[in-house]
Amino acid sequence: MSGGEPGARSLGLEAALWRAVAVYRGLALVYAAVVIAMNFDGYAHPAGGWAVLAVMAGWTGYAVIAFSDPRRRGWPLLAADLAVAAACVLATAWVETEHNIAAGRPTLPVSWVAAAVLSWAVAKGRRLGIAAALVLAAANLLVHAVAGRSGGIGGTTFNGIVLLFLAGLVVGHVVRLALEAEARLARAVELESATRERERLARRIHDSVLQVLAMVQRRGGELGGEAAELGRLAGEQEAALRSLIGSGTAPPAPAPDAGAEADLRPLLTGHASTSVTVSTPATEVRLPAHAAREVEAAVAAALDNVRRHCGGGARAWVLLEEGAGEVTVSVRDDGPGMPAGRLDEAAADGRLGVAQSIRGRIADLGGTVAIWSAAGDGTEIEMTVPRTRV
């Protein structure tokens, strides 16, 4: 939709809007027929008035059927609709007498031409609705110019032009608001349905899987040895599963649509465990699906470094923040930290974990990576990527 109008449309609301336009076309046609029947004996070419009415009737029938099919509501049909409306207005200069035009008698189609403005406003938004009104306003003015009228336009013509502009502006704006409201309602219904399903799954998981993992953790601690390690892993999986349930959704599968987006929160909360704390905003943090997966992979690489270099007792904290036009993820640990020059030495020795798995991924997304570390003070890796697709 032009001018930032929403492109996603609900079929239910859109169908209702087009039905309303179709009803308007029919009623406005009846009104135009009454006006022509009352005035035809004063026309310069009375037969021309009936010919214009026949064109309007034929186009009304065709347009009602054509606009009811979403696949046909494109530029060709909209342009034809506007062209027919403008032609009917211009025909007034031939059918009417100059005296009647000068006296302020309405154009032959009267308010029927507003249906074209409404169609443009519903299909393309308020800006193009106003553009359609401008075309018809020019046709009205041209009728007076062809008729040789001087001294400006009459009050009736001026009022008609103003109403056309108001129709394009107001209807286009209201349609945009209505579609946005319906989209929000649909999203709320979807979230409510997902919440209910999540609660149902959470109850079932709590009654089975979580209880088993908790029992394995407790018994492993009691038995000691290798069983204690098994118990520790079970505890981490229990914490990760609880965090995943609480986050509201599982990590999404890669989307085939190149323009698809994904919520970064569930991808990160999947790494939560007894030793890893993940903090995310309450609302969705959306990125292009590819970018979200790459950020998650970089976080996974950072956490893997914590496990390999900081020992089993180290803790890590993952923080997701959303800024103006960018998303920042920081991974901080309480390990021994890195001495100065450690990363340069690793790169020189061919160990490119940080350089490729973290910095390389984020750089490919157009983002930046900052690393702070000192011996004995832990390490913090801050990754910032733009919201726009790269």
Short mmCIF file of N, CA, C and O in Angstrom, two decimals, residues 227-278:
data_model
loop_
_atom_site.label_atom_id
_atom_site.label_comp_id
_atom_site.label_asym_id
_atom_site.label_seq_id
_atom_site.Cartn_x
_atom_site.Cartn_y
_atom_site.Cartn_z
N ALA A 227 27.05 -41.00 38.25
CA ALA A 227 25.62 -40.71 38.38
C ALA A 227 25.40 -39.24 38.75
O ALA A 227 24.40 -38.63 38.35
N ALA A 228 26.36 -38.67 39.52
CA ALA A 228 26.22 -37.26 39.89
C ALA A 228 26.31 -36.37 38.64
O ALA A 228 25.58 -35.38 38.51
N GLU A 229 27.24 -36.73 37.72
CA GLU A 229 27.34 -35.97 36.48
C GLU A 229 26.07 -36.10 35.66
O GLU A 229 25.57 -35.12 35.08
N LEU A 230 25.51 -37.32 35.61
CA LEU A 230 24.24 -37.53 34.91
C LEU A 230 23.13 -36.70 35.56
O LEU A 230 22.30 -36.10 34.88
N GLY A 231 23.13 -36.66 36.89
CA GLY A 231 22.14 -35.85 37.59
C GLY A 231 22.29 -34.37 37.28
O GLY A 231 21.30 -33.64 37.14
N ARG A 232 23.55 -33.90 37.18
CA ARG A 232 23.78 -32.50 36.86
C ARG A 232 23.24 -32.16 35.47
O ARG A 232 22.59 -31.13 35.27
N LEU A 233 23.50 -33.03 34.49
CA LEU A 233 23.00 -32.80 33.15
C LEU A 233 21.47 -32.81 33.12
O LEU A 233 20.84 -32.01 32.42
N ALA A 234 20.88 -33.74 33.89
CA ALA A 234 19.42 -33.77 33.96
C ALA A 234 18.88 -32.48 34.56
O ALA A 234 17.85 -31.96 34.11
N GLY A 235 19.57 -31.95 35.55
CA GLY A 235 19.14 -30.68 36.14
C GLY A 235 19.21 -29.54 35.15
O GLY A 235 18.32 -28.67 35.12
N GLU A 236 20.27 -29.51 34.34
CA GLU A 236 20.39 -28.45 33.33
C GLU A 236 19.26 -28.56 32.30
O GLU A 236 18.68 -27.55 31.88
N GLN A 237 18.97 -29.80 31.90
CA GLN A 237 17.89 -29.97 30.92
C GLN A 237 16.53 -29.62 31.51
O GLN A 237 15.66 -29.07 30.82
N GLU A 238 16.35 -29.89 32.78
CA GLU A 238 15.09 -29.52 33.43
C GLU A 238 14.94 -28.00 33.44
O GLU A 238 13.87 -27.44 33.12
N ALA A 239 16.02 -27.29 33.79
CA ALA A 239 15.96 -25.83 33.82
C ALA A 239 15.72 -25.26 32.42
O ALA A 239 14.94 -24.31 32.24
N ALA A 240 16.39 -25.85 31.41
CA ALA A 240 16.21 -25.37 30.04
C ALA A 240 14.79 -25.60 29.57
O ALA A 240 14.18 -24.75 28.91
N LEU A 241 14.22 -26.75 29.92
CA LEU A 241 12.86 -27.07 29.51
C LEU A 241 11.86 -26.15 30.19
O LEU A 241 10.90 -25.67 29.56
N ARG A 242 12.06 -25.88 31.46
CA ARG A 242 11.16 -24.95 32.16
C ARG A 242 11.24 -23.55 31.54
O ARG A 242 10.23 -22.87 31.37
N SER A 243 12.44 -23.12 31.21
CA SER A 243 12.60 -21.81 30.59
C SER A 243 11.94 -21.76 29.22
O SER A 243 11.30 -20.77 28.85
N LEU A 244 12.06 -22.85 28.47
CA LEU A 244 11.45 -22.91 27.14
C LEU A 244 9.94 -22.86 27.23
O LEU A 244 9.27 -22.18 26.46
N ILE A 245 9.37 -23.56 28.21
CA ILE A 245 7.92 -23.52 28.41
C ILE A 245 7.48 -22.12 28.77
O ILE A 245 6.48 -21.59 28.28
N GLY A 246 8.23 -21.47 29.64
CA GLY A 246 7.87 -20.13 30.08
C GLY A 246 8.01 -19.09 28.99
O GLY A 246 7.34 -18.05 29.01
N SER A 247 8.87 -19.32 28.02
CA SER A 247 9.09 -18.32 26.97
C SER A 247 7.93 -18.26 25.99
O SER A 247 7.77 -17.29 25.27
N GLY A 248 7.14 -19.31 25.93
CA GLY A 248 5.93 -19.25 25.12
C GLY A 248 5.97 -20.00 23.81
O GLY A 248 4.95 -20.24 23.21
N THR A 249 7.15 -20.35 23.33
CA THR A 249 7.19 -21.02 22.04
C THR A 249 8.53 -21.70 21.86
O THR A 249 9.52 -21.32 22.45
N ALA A 250 8.56 -22.71 21.04
CA ALA A 250 9.80 -23.40 20.72
C ALA A 250 10.52 -22.66 19.61
O ALA A 250 9.93 -21.86 18.89
N PRO A 251 11.83 -22.88 19.48
CA PRO A 251 12.56 -22.21 18.41
C PRO A 251 11.94 -22.52 17.06
O PRO A 251 11.66 -23.68 16.76
N PRO A 252 11.65 -21.52 16.23
CA PRO A 252 10.99 -21.76 14.95
C PRO A 252 11.92 -22.45 13.97
O PRO A 252 13.12 -22.26 13.99
N ALA A 253 11.31 -23.25 13.11
CA ALA A 253 12.09 -23.89 12.06
C ALA A 253 12.46 -22.86 11.02
O ALA A 253 11.78 -21.85 10.85
N PRO A 254 13.56 -23.05 10.30
CA PRO A 254 13.95 -22.09 9.28
C PRO A 254 12.82 -21.87 8.29
O PRO A 254 12.24 -22.82 7.78
N ALA A 255 12.51 -20.63 8.03
CA ALA A 255 11.40 -20.30 7.14
C ALA A 255 11.89 -20.25 5.70
O ALA A 255 12.93 -19.68 5.41
N PRO A 256 11.12 -20.85 4.76
CA PRO A 256 11.54 -20.81 3.37
C PRO A 256 11.44 -19.42 2.76
O PRO A 256 12.11 -19.10 1.81
N ASP A 257 10.57 -18.57 3.33
CA ASP A 257 10.41 -17.22 2.80
C ASP A 257 11.62 -16.38 3.19
O ASP A 257 11.93 -16.22 4.37
N ALA A 258 12.26 -15.82 2.17
CA ALA A 258 13.48 -15.04 2.44
C ALA A 258 13.20 -13.81 3.28
O ALA A 258 14.07 -13.29 3.94
N GLY A 259 11.96 -13.31 3.25
CA GLY A 259 11.63 -12.11 4.00
C GLY A 259 11.03 -12.40 5.36
O GLY A 259 10.56 -11.48 6.02
N ALA A 260 10.99 -13.67 5.78
CA ALA A 260 10.36 -14.02 7.05
C ALA A 260 11.17 -13.50 8.22
O ALA A 260 12.38 -13.30 8.12
N GLU A 261 10.47 -13.29 9.32
CA GLU A 261 11.12 -12.83 10.54
C GLU A 261 10.91 -13.87 11.63
O GLU A 261 10.02 -14.71 11.56
N ALA A 262 11.75 -13.80 12.66
CA ALA A 262 11.66 -14.73 13.78
C ALA A 262 11.87 -13.98 15.08
O ALA A 262 12.58 -12.97 15.12
N ASP A 263 11.23 -14.47 16.12
CA ASP A 263 11.42 -13.90 17.46
C ASP A 263 12.72 -14.47 18.03
O ASP A 263 12.88 -15.70 18.13
N LEU A 264 13.62 -13.59 18.41
CA LEU A 264 14.94 -14.03 18.89
C LEU A 264 14.86 -14.61 20.29
O LEU A 264 15.73 -15.41 20.68
N ARG A 265 13.85 -14.26 21.07
CA ARG A 265 13.80 -14.68 22.48
C ARG A 265 13.82 -16.20 22.67
O ARG A 265 14.65 -16.71 23.43
N PRO A 266 12.93 -16.96 22.02
CA PRO A 266 12.95 -18.40 22.25
C PRO A 266 14.23 -19.09 21.79
O PRO A 266 14.61 -20.12 22.34
N LEU A 267 14.88 -18.51 20.79
CA LEU A 267 16.15 -19.09 20.35
C LEU A 267 17.21 -19.00 21.44
O LEU A 267 18.02 -19.91 21.63
N LEU A 268 17.18 -17.87 22.18
CA LEU A 268 18.17 -17.68 23.24
C LEU A 268 17.79 -18.41 24.52
O LEU A 268 18.66 -18.98 25.19
N THR A 269 16.51 -18.41 24.87
CA THR A 269 16.10 -19.08 26.11
C THR A 269 16.30 -20.59 26.05
O THR A 269 16.35 -21.25 27.09
N GLY A 270 16.44 -21.12 24.83
CA GLY A 270 16.75 -22.54 24.72
C GLY A 270 18.11 -22.90 25.29
O GLY A 270 18.40 -24.07 25.54
N HIS A 271 18.99 -21.91 25.53
CA HIS A 271 20.31 -22.16 26.10
C HIS A 271 20.32 -22.02 27.63
O HIS A 271 21.39 -22.18 28.24
N ALA A 272 19.18 -21.70 28.22
CA ALA A 272 19.13 -21.54 29.68
C ALA A 272 19.35 -22.88 30.38
O ALA A 272 18.93 -23.93 29.90
N SER A 273 20.04 -22.83 31.50
CA SER A 273 20.29 -24.03 32.31
C SER A 273 20.59 -23.57 33.72
O SER A 273 20.45 -22.39 34.06
N THR A 274 21.01 -24.51 34.55
CA THR A 274 21.34 -24.15 35.93
C THR A 274 22.55 -23.23 36.00
O THR A 274 22.74 -22.50 36.98
N SER A 275 23.38 -23.25 34.96
CA SER A 275 24.57 -22.41 34.96
C SER A 275 24.48 -21.25 33.98
O SER A 275 25.38 -20.42 33.93
N VAL A 276 23.42 -21.19 33.22
CA VAL A 276 23.25 -20.11 32.24
C VAL A 276 21.91 -19.44 32.48
O VAL A 276 20.86 -20.08 32.44
N THR A 277 21.94 -18.14 32.75
CA THR A 277 20.72 -17.35 32.95
C THR A 277 20.48 -16.49 31.73
O THR A 277 21.37 -15.75 31.31
N VAL A 278 19.29 -16.59 31.18
CA VAL A 278 18.94 -15.83 29.99
C VAL A 278 17.85 -14.84 30.35
O VAL A 278 16.80 -15.21 30.88
#
